[in-house]
Amino acid sequence: MAEFILEMFTPQKQFFMGEVSSFVCSSADGELCVLSGHHPMLVALAPGEVRIKTSEGVKSAYVSDGFMEVRPDHVMVFSHLCEWPEDIDEVKAKREIEKDREQLRNAESLSEHRRNEVELQRMMAMLRVKKKSSINHR
């Protein structure tokens, strides 16, 4: 299968760079699979799992919201946060979910409610990636 260069960035670092044969991510419109030769486009990313297929196998990671630029031979992902499942702190994520739920219940404005709702969705997506990885490695 033909390969292309995938680069993933957060504000703090370059999270991943390498040759891949496919990249699957979540967008506002649903799941999207990018292969070599894909038509150029910009995509708004939704928080969730990404799957990176290399010659060594498939790797999963959590990606928060951001965007992706697709070119036929190069894909660049820019996200607020990227984490490998083994780096996700499950206990901390569960605490954050409870905190976000409490803040959601106590929101005093529509904008505060929406902000808390988005953060809750991010944390829940992160926890799903962690749990899915744990199940796949048993």
Tab-separated table of C-alpha atoms in Angstrom:
chain	number	residue	atom	x	y	z
A	1	MET	CA	0.000	0.000	0.000
A	2	ALA	CA	1.289	3.477	-0.878
A	3	GLU	CA	2.529	5.633	1.980
A	4	PHE	CA	2.505	9.326	2.834
A	5	ILE	CA	4.043	11.518	5.535
A	6	LEU	CA	1.943	12.175	8.640
A	7	GLU	CA	2.924	14.922	11.080
A	8	MET	CA	0.982	15.585	14.270
A	9	PHE	CA	1.581	18.706	16.368
A	10	THR	CA	0.375	20.109	19.676
A	11	PRO	CA	1.297	23.582	20.939
A	12	GLN	CA	4.010	21.925	23.062
A	13	LYS	CA	5.612	19.428	20.677
A	14	GLN	CA	5.659	17.353	17.541
A	15	PHE	CA	3.669	14.315	18.676
A	16	PHE	CA	4.273	12.035	15.674
A	17	MET	CA	6.088	12.086	12.351
A	18	GLY	CA	6.483	9.197	9.995
A	19	GLU	CA	5.436	7.343	6.884
A	20	VAL	CA	1.970	5.830	7.167
A	21	SER	CA	-0.344	3.928	4.854
A	22	SER	CA	-3.561	5.264	6.419
A	23	PHE	CA	-4.801	7.714	9.029
A	24	VAL	CA	-8.293	7.480	10.536
A	25	CYS	CA	-9.728	10.309	12.633
A	26	SER	CA	-13.003	11.807	13.867
A	27	SER	CA	-14.386	14.960	12.315
A	28	ALA	CA	-17.575	16.925	12.863
A	29	ASP	CA	-19.058	14.931	9.960
A	30	GLY	CA	-17.996	11.511	11.252
A	31	GLU	CA	-15.024	9.195	10.824
A	32	LEU	CA	-12.580	9.946	8.014
A	33	CYS	CA	-9.883	7.703	6.516
A	34	VAL	CA	-7.000	9.315	4.631
A	35	LEU	CA	-4.922	7.286	2.169
A	36	SER	CA	-2.021	8.261	-0.076
A	37	GLY	CA	-3.137	10.437	-2.982
A	38	HIS	CA	-6.139	11.897	-1.126
A	39	HIS	CA	-7.499	15.123	-2.560
A	40	PRO	CA	-6.358	18.258	-0.698
A	41	MET	CA	-8.687	19.465	2.042
A	42	LEU	CA	-8.916	21.033	5.493
A	43	VAL	CA	-10.827	19.180	8.180
A	44	ALA	CA	-12.007	20.261	11.632
A	45	LEU	CA	-11.188	17.440	14.050
A	46	ALA	CA	-13.476	16.215	16.794
A	47	PRO	CA	-12.068	14.812	20.039
A	48	GLY	CA	-11.559	11.073	19.871
A	49	GLU	CA	-9.415	8.202	18.732
A	50	VAL	CA	-7.091	8.336	15.745
A	51	ARG	CA	-5.620	5.226	14.163
A	52	ILE	CA	-2.236	5.404	12.471
A	53	LYS	CA	-1.293	2.486	10.209
A	54	THR	CA	2.438	2.059	9.639
A	55	SER	CA	4.535	-0.818	8.323
A	56	GLU	CA	4.824	-1.959	11.968
A	57	GLY	CA	1.060	-2.123	12.591
A	58	VAL	CA	-1.732	0.122	13.812
A	59	LYS	CA	-1.254	2.622	16.650
A	60	SER	CA	-4.114	4.404	18.377
A	61	ALA	CA	-3.978	7.760	20.125
A	62	TYR	CA	-6.307	10.354	21.625
A	63	VAL	CA	-6.590	13.672	19.786
A	64	SER	CA	-8.591	16.619	21.102
A	65	ASP	CA	-10.170	19.152	18.812
A	66	GLY	CA	-8.038	20.806	16.171
A	67	PHE	CA	-7.690	20.642	12.409
A	68	MET	CA	-5.950	18.651	9.702
A	69	GLU	CA	-4.494	19.702	6.373
A	70	VAL	CA	-4.515	16.912	3.802
A	71	ARG	CA	-2.342	16.889	0.692
A	72	PRO	CA	-1.828	13.914	-1.635
A	73	ASP	CA	1.533	12.991	-0.072
A	74	HIS	CA	1.514	14.793	3.302
A	75	VAL	CA	-0.966	15.193	6.163
A	76	MET	CA	-0.494	17.651	9.026
A	77	VAL	CA	-2.596	17.473	12.189
A	78	PHE	CA	-2.729	20.396	14.616
A	79	SER	CA	-4.438	19.613	17.912
A	80	HIS	CA	-4.579	21.058	21.412
A	81	LEU	CA	-3.685	17.674	22.897
A	82	CYS	CA	-2.457	14.295	21.608
A	83	GLU	CA	-1.770	11.355	23.905
A	84	TRP	CA	-0.867	7.703	23.500
A	85	PRO	CA	-3.257	5.470	25.486
A	86	GLU	CA	-0.494	4.340	27.852
A	87	ASP	CA	0.143	7.998	28.789
A	88	ILE	CA	-3.483	8.719	29.715
A	89	ASP	CA	-4.030	8.823	33.472
A	90	GLU	CA	-7.347	6.994	33.897
A	91	VAL	CA	-7.836	8.062	37.525
A	92	LYS	CA	-7.228	11.712	36.669
A	93	ALA	CA	-9.573	11.500	33.652
A	94	LYS	CA	-12.358	10.046	35.837
A	95	ARG	CA	-11.852	12.833	38.397
A	96	GLU	CA	-12.040	15.432	35.616
A	97	ILE	CA	-15.262	13.859	34.296
A	98	GLU	CA	-16.882	14.109	37.740
A	99	LYS	CA	-15.685	17.710	38.115
A	100	ASP	CA	-17.013	18.586	34.641
A	101	ARG	CA	-20.390	16.970	35.416
A	102	GLU	CA	-20.671	18.984	38.620
A	103	GLN	CA	-19.743	22.218	36.822
A	104	LEU	CA	-22.259	21.382	34.102
A	105	ARG	CA	-25.026	21.001	36.716
A	106	ASN	CA	-24.066	24.330	38.313
A	107	ALA	CA	-23.531	26.369	35.132
A	108	GLU	CA	-25.074	29.818	35.426
A	109	SER	CA	-25.038	30.813	31.768
A	110	LEU	CA	-25.457	29.178	28.393
A	111	SER	CA	-21.817	29.852	27.478
A	112	GLU	CA	-20.599	28.332	30.749
A	113	HIS	CA	-22.859	25.297	30.182
A	114	ARG	CA	-21.515	24.829	26.651
A	115	ARG	CA	-17.878	25.185	27.750
A	116	ASN	CA	-18.362	22.549	30.476
A	117	GLU	CA	-20.209	20.267	28.065
A	118	VAL	CA	-17.335	20.418	25.542
A	119	GLU	CA	-14.748	19.677	28.243
A	120	LEU	CA	-16.831	16.727	29.484
A	121	GLN	CA	-16.995	15.326	25.934
A	122	ARG	CA	-13.203	15.661	25.584
A	123	MET	CA	-12.520	13.819	28.837
A	124	MET	CA	-15.005	11.062	28.002
A	125	ALA	CA	-13.416	10.574	24.565
A	126	MET	CA	-9.983	10.369	26.186
A	127	LEU	CA	-11.200	7.738	28.641
A	128	ARG	CA	-12.778	5.709	25.788
A	129	VAL	CA	-9.417	5.624	23.966
A	130	LYS	CA	-7.680	4.476	27.156
A	131	LYS	CA	-10.245	1.759	27.867
A	132	LYS	CA	-10.324	0.525	24.258
A	133	SER	CA	-6.538	0.230	24.285
A	134	SER	CA	-6.642	-1.705	27.578
A	135	ILE	CA	-9.174	-4.165	26.134
A	136	ASN	CA	-7.147	-4.646	22.927
A	137	HIS	CA	-3.976	-5.444	24.887
A	138	ARG	CA	-5.446	-8.218	27.037
